[in-house]
Coordinates of C-alpha atoms in Angstrom, one line a residue:
M1 CA 255.9 -93.0 119.3
V2 CA 259.5 -92.7 118.0
D3 CA 262.0 -94.8 119.8
S4 CA 264.6 -92.7 121.2
K5 CA 267.4 -94.9 119.6
H6 CA 265.9 -94.2 116.3
Q7 CA 265.0 -90.1 116.7
W8 CA 267.7 -88.9 114.8
K9 CA 266.3 -90.9 111.8
A10 CA 263.0 -88.5 112.2
W11 CA 264.8 -85.4 112.3
L12 CA 266.8 -86.5 109.3
Y13 CA 264.0 -86.7 107.6
L14 CA 262.6 -83.4 108.6
A15 CA 265.7 -82.1 108.1
P16 CA 264.9 -80.4 104.4
A17 CA 261.5 -79.2 105.5
L18 CA 262.6 -77.5 108.6
V19 CA 265.8 -75.9 106.7
L20 CA 263.6 -74.5 104.1
L21 CA 261.2 -73.5 106.8
L22 CA 263.8 -71.6 108.0
V23 CA 265.4 -70.1 105.2
F24 CA 262.0 -68.8 103.5
T25 CA 260.1 -68.2 106.2
V26 CA 261.5 -67.8 109.4
W27 CA 264.5 -65.5 108.9
P28 CA 262.7 -63.3 106.3
I29 CA 260.2 -62.4 109.1
I30 CA 262.9 -61.9 111.5
N31 CA 264.9 -59.9 108.7
T32 CA 261.4 -57.5 107.9
V33 CA 261.2 -56.7 112.1
R34 CA 265.2 -55.6 112.0
L35 CA 264.7 -53.2 108.9
A36 CA 261.1 -51.7 110.3
F37 CA 263.0 -50.6 113.1
L38 CA 266.3 -49.6 111.2
E39 CA 266.2 -46.1 110.3
G40 CA 267.1 -44.7 107.4
Y41 CA 268.0 -48.0 106.0
N42 CA 268.6 -48.2 102.3
S43 CA 269.8 -51.3 101.0
L44 CA 271.7 -50.0 97.9
A45 CA 273.5 -47.8 99.9
A46 CA 274.5 -50.5 102.7
V47 CA 276.1 -52.1 99.4
N48 CA 277.6 -49.5 98.1
Q49 CA 279.6 -47.9 100.4
E50 CA 282.8 -49.0 101.1
E51 CA 283.4 -48.3 104.8
V52 CA 280.5 -50.0 107.3
I53 CA 277.6 -47.6 107.3
T54 CA 275.8 -48.1 111.1
F55 CA 271.5 -47.0 110.9
S56 CA 269.8 -46.1 114.4
V57 CA 267.3 -47.5 115.5
G58 CA 264.1 -46.0 115.8
I59 CA 260.0 -45.6 115.3
K60 CA 260.7 -43.3 112.3
N61 CA 259.4 -45.8 109.7
F62 CA 256.3 -46.5 111.4
Q63 CA 255.7 -42.8 111.3
D64 CA 256.9 -42.1 107.8
V65 CA 254.3 -45.0 107.3
V66 CA 251.3 -43.3 108.8
N67 CA 252.7 -39.8 107.3
Y68 CA 252.8 -41.2 103.5
H69 CA 250.7 -39.7 101.2
G70 CA 248.5 -42.8 100.1
F71 CA 248.3 -44.6 103.3
R72 CA 244.7 -43.3 105.1
T73 CA 243.8 -44.2 101.0
A74 CA 244.9 -47.4 101.2
L75 CA 243.7 -48.4 104.6
V76 CA 240.2 -47.1 104.0
N77 CA 240.1 -48.8 100.5
T78 CA 241.5 -52.5 102.7
A79 CA 239.1 -52.2 105.3
L80 CA 236.1 -51.3 103.3
L81 CA 236.8 -54.1 100.9
T82 CA 237.3 -56.4 103.8
V83 CA 234.1 -55.2 105.7
I84 CA 231.7 -55.8 102.6
T85 CA 233.3 -58.1 100.9
V86 CA 233.5 -60.8 103.7
P87 CA 230.0 -60.9 105.3
L88 CA 228.3 -61.1 102.1
S89 CA 230.8 -63.8 100.5
T90 CA 230.2 -65.9 103.5
L91 CA 226.1 -65.6 103.8
L92 CA 226.7 -66.5 100.2
A93 CA 228.4 -69.4 100.1
L94 CA 226.5 -70.5 102.7
L95 CA 222.9 -70.2 100.9
I96 CA 224.7 -71.9 98.2
A97 CA 226.2 -74.7 99.7
V98 CA 223.0 -75.2 101.5
A99 CA 221.1 -75.3 98.5
L100 CA 223.9 -77.6 96.7
N101 CA 223.5 -80.0 99.9
S102 CA 219.6 -80.2 99.0
I103 CA 219.9 -81.2 95.7
K104 CA 221.3 -84.8 94.2
P105 CA 220.8 -84.4 90.4
L106 CA 223.8 -83.3 89.1
Q107 CA 225.3 -82.0 92.0
K108 CA 228.7 -83.1 91.7
F109 CA 228.7 -80.7 88.4
F110 CA 228.0 -77.8 90.2
Q111 CA 230.4 -78.5 92.9
T112 CA 232.8 -78.3 90.1
V113 CA 231.1 -75.4 88.5
F114 CA 231.4 -73.3 91.4
F115 CA 234.9 -74.7 92.1
L116 CA 236.7 -73.3 88.7
P117 CA 237.2 -69.8 90.0
Y118 CA 239.3 -71.2 92.8
V119 CA 241.8 -73.0 90.6
T120 CA 242.2 -70.1 88.1
N121 CA 244.7 -67.2 87.8
S122 CA 243.5 -64.3 89.5
I123 CA 244.9 -61.9 86.9
A124 CA 243.3 -63.3 84.3
I125 CA 240.2 -63.4 86.0
G126 CA 240.3 -59.6 86.6
M127 CA 241.1 -59.2 83.4
V128 CA 237.6 -60.9 82.4
F129 CA 236.1 -58.8 84.2
A130 CA 237.6 -55.6 82.6
A131 CA 236.4 -56.4 79.6
M132 CA 233.2 -57.3 81.0
F133 CA 232.3 -54.1 82.3
N134 CA 234.4 -51.9 80.0
I135 CA 233.8 -49.4 77.5
V136 CA 235.6 -49.6 74.4
G137 CA 235.8 -46.5 72.1
N138 CA 233.7 -43.6 72.5
P139 CA 230.0 -44.2 73.0
N140 CA 229.2 -40.8 71.7
I141 CA 229.8 -42.9 68.1
A142 CA 226.9 -44.9 66.4
R143 CA 229.0 -47.9 65.2
L144 CA 230.4 -48.4 68.7
T145 CA 227.3 -48.4 70.7
K146 CA 227.7 -51.9 71.1
S147 CA 231.1 -52.1 72.4
V148 CA 230.1 -51.4 76.0
G149 CA 230.9 -54.7 77.5
I150 CA 228.4 -57.4 78.7
I151 CA 227.1 -55.6 82.0
N152 CA 225.8 -52.5 80.4
N153 CA 224.6 -54.5 77.5
I154 CA 222.4 -56.0 80.1
I155 CA 221.9 -53.2 81.8
E156 CA 221.0 -51.5 78.5
A157 CA 218.4 -54.5 77.5
L158 CA 216.7 -54.0 80.8
G159 CA 215.7 -50.4 79.8
G160 CA 219.0 -48.7 82.2
T161 CA 221.7 -46.3 81.4
R162 CA 225.3 -47.7 80.6
V163 CA 227.3 -47.0 83.6
N164 CA 231.0 -45.8 83.1
W165 CA 232.3 -48.2 85.6
I166 CA 236.3 -48.8 85.3
N167 CA 237.5 -46.5 82.3
A168 CA 238.6 -43.1 82.3
G169 CA 236.7 -40.5 84.5
S170 CA 234.5 -43.4 86.2
E171 CA 233.5 -42.8 89.4
Y172 CA 234.9 -44.0 92.4
W173 CA 231.9 -46.0 93.7
A174 CA 231.2 -47.5 90.3
N175 CA 235.3 -49.2 91.0
M176 CA 234.2 -50.6 94.4
V177 CA 231.1 -52.2 93.1
V178 CA 233.2 -53.9 90.4
L179 CA 235.7 -54.8 92.9
I180 CA 233.7 -55.5 95.5
V181 CA 231.6 -58.0 92.9
Y182 CA 234.7 -59.5 91.6
I183 CA 236.3 -60.5 95.1
V184 CA 233.0 -61.7 96.6
W185 CA 232.7 -64.3 93.5
N186 CA 236.7 -64.9 93.4
A187 CA 235.7 -65.8 96.9
L188 CA 232.7 -67.9 97.0
P189 CA 234.6 -71.2 95.8
F190 CA 236.4 -72.0 98.8
K191 CA 233.7 -71.0 101.2
I192 CA 231.4 -73.3 99.4
L193 CA 233.5 -76.0 99.5
V194 CA 234.0 -76.0 103.5
L195 CA 230.7 -74.9 104.1
L196 CA 229.5 -78.1 102.0
G197 CA 231.4 -80.4 103.5
G198 CA 230.5 -79.5 106.6
L199 CA 226.7 -79.8 105.8
Q200 CA 227.3 -83.1 104.7
S201 CA 228.9 -84.6 107.7
V202 CA 226.0 -83.4 110.2
N203 CA 224.0 -85.9 111.4
K204 CA 221.0 -86.5 109.3
Q205 CA 218.7 -86.9 113.2
Y206 CA 218.0 -83.2 113.6
Y207 CA 216.6 -83.1 110.1
D208 CA 214.5 -85.9 110.3
A209 CA 213.3 -84.6 113.6
A210 CA 212.6 -81.3 112.6
K211 CA 210.7 -82.6 109.3
V212 CA 208.5 -84.8 111.8
D213 CA 207.6 -81.8 113.9
S214 CA 206.7 -79.9 110.3
T215 CA 209.3 -76.9 111.2
P216 CA 209.5 -74.3 108.9
R217 CA 212.2 -74.0 106.9
W218 CA 213.8 -70.9 107.4
R219 CA 213.5 -72.0 111.6
V220 CA 215.4 -75.3 110.3
F221 CA 218.0 -73.2 108.9
T222 CA 218.6 -70.7 111.7
K223 CA 218.1 -73.3 114.6
I224 CA 219.8 -76.4 113.5
T225 CA 221.9 -76.0 110.1
V226 CA 223.7 -72.1 111.4
P227 CA 224.6 -73.5 115.2
L228 CA 226.0 -76.9 114.0
L229 CA 228.2 -75.0 110.5
S230 CA 229.5 -72.0 113.1
P231 CA 232.9 -74.2 113.5
M232 CA 233.1 -73.8 109.7
I233 CA 231.4 -70.6 109.5
A234 CA 233.7 -68.6 112.2
Y235 CA 236.8 -70.9 110.0
V236 CA 235.9 -69.0 106.6
V237 CA 235.1 -65.3 108.1
I238 CA 238.5 -65.7 109.6
T239 CA 240.4 -66.5 107.2
G240 CA 238.3 -64.0 105.0
F241 CA 239.2 -61.4 106.8
I242 CA 243.2 -61.9 106.9
G243 CA 242.9 -62.4 103.1
G244 CA 240.6 -59.8 102.8
F245 CA 243.2 -57.2 104.4
K246 CA 245.6 -58.6 101.8
E247 CA 243.7 -57.5 99.2
Y248 CA 245.9 -56.7 96.1
T249 CA 245.7 -59.0 92.7
S250 CA 242.0 -58.3 92.2
I251 CA 242.9 -54.6 91.5
V252 CA 246.1 -55.2 89.5
G253 CA 243.9 -57.8 87.5
I254 CA 240.8 -55.3 86.9
F255 CA 242.6 -51.5 86.5
G256 CA 246.6 -52.7 86.3
E257 CA 249.2 -51.2 87.9
T258 CA 247.9 -47.9 88.1
M259 CA 245.5 -49.2 91.0
G260 CA 242.7 -46.7 89.8
P261 CA 241.2 -46.0 86.5
P262 CA 243.2 -44.5 83.1
G263 CA 243.6 -41.2 84.0
A264 CA 243.4 -40.7 87.8
S265 CA 246.0 -39.8 89.9
D266 CA 247.6 -41.1 93.4
S267 CA 246.2 -44.9 93.1
P268 CA 242.8 -44.0 94.6
L269 CA 241.9 -47.5 94.2
N270 CA 245.4 -48.7 96.3
T271 CA 246.1 -51.2 99.2
I272 CA 248.3 -51.8 102.0
V273 CA 249.9 -54.4 100.2
G274 CA 249.6 -52.0 97.1
M275 CA 251.9 -49.6 99.0
I276 CA 253.9 -51.7 99.8
Y277 CA 255.1 -52.6 96.6
D278 CA 255.1 -49.3 95.7
V279 CA 257.9 -48.4 97.4
L280 CA 259.9 -51.8 97.0
P281 CA 261.3 -50.5 93.5
K282 CA 262.5 -47.6 96.0
Q283 CA 265.1 -49.9 97.9
D284 CA 263.3 -47.9 101.0
Y285 CA 263.1 -51.4 102.3
G286 CA 262.3 -49.6 106.1
L287 CA 259.4 -48.3 105.0
A288 CA 258.3 -51.6 103.4
S289 CA 258.8 -54.1 106.5
A290 CA 256.8 -51.6 108.5
A291 CA 254.0 -51.1 106.5
A292 CA 253.7 -54.7 106.6
L293 CA 254.1 -54.9 110.5
I294 CA 251.8 -52.2 110.3
L295 CA 249.6 -54.6 108.5
F296 CA 250.1 -57.6 110.2
G297 CA 249.3 -56.1 114.0
I298 CA 245.5 -55.0 112.1
I299 CA 245.2 -58.6 110.6
F300 CA 246.4 -60.1 114.4
V301 CA 243.7 -57.2 116.2
V302 CA 241.0 -58.3 114.4
T303 CA 242.0 -62.1 114.0
M304 CA 241.9 -61.8 117.7
I305 CA 238.2 -60.4 118.2
N306 CA 236.8 -62.7 115.7
M307 CA 238.5 -65.7 118.1
W308 CA 236.8 -64.1 121.0
V309 CA 233.8 -63.9 119.7
S310 CA 233.6 -67.0 117.9
K311 CA 233.9 -68.8 121.4
K312 CA 230.6 -67.2 122.5
R313 CA 228.6 -67.9 119.4
V314 CA 230.4 -71.1 117.8
H315 CA 229.1 -74.3 119.3
Y316 CA 231.2 -77.3 119.1

């Protein structure tokens, strides 16, 4: 405990961090809530007018968000990507973490390899994925038959037919497959790191006892590993859902700012965060703030549900 006579020193040391927190975190949150309930607010109109402009308070911005032409598409895309990628990436991360924990040779090397995507720029990775799934030029021209990306080359080598994944005229399901593969791959490093750390802290006596009893590996996994890792699993699931609902950079990295394949209209792969960015250049901060609060509400409800389920399933 800090002596009461010297508490002012502690507050003095904390002051720079508190000021930055208030200016760049607390105030933007308060201002977002304020703008969300100001009807017809426009920053340019408010600044350019010589006389004071007053805005009425109401829920019109929230109604405009719900009636926005791309809101339903953005909501469906966000929910679909989140519901598919979070469980899939968590399961794969758990299996990889168990495998990494079971091997000793080159363990540190493989940990580094799996962690590399976490420290790589998301936009850059998205551009690499776009090149992997891309079809360059006209595939009907013989001299361009090999310019179809490594994924289609593998498919054709296995006797399949090339797929138009992200180019003009590609179908929605193909675009979603590319996004799901990218998001799952990009989410693995952090989850593997957390789960592997949890595995290495598990008391080895549980596994020694199971080995003495000749317990099958699948039963050891389901009855020992998963229950003991349940706090870490709950953590990566909750953070995964929060990150999934804020998905935006992966789509920009692969498809660009159009949020869809070339020639597509109305941004068919747009998300809620993407919709917010679309509104900001129009200076309609009230609509953007209302959309941000709606997204916050969705994330809050989903997080509360996850925490409620965790209380019943997690073993501390």
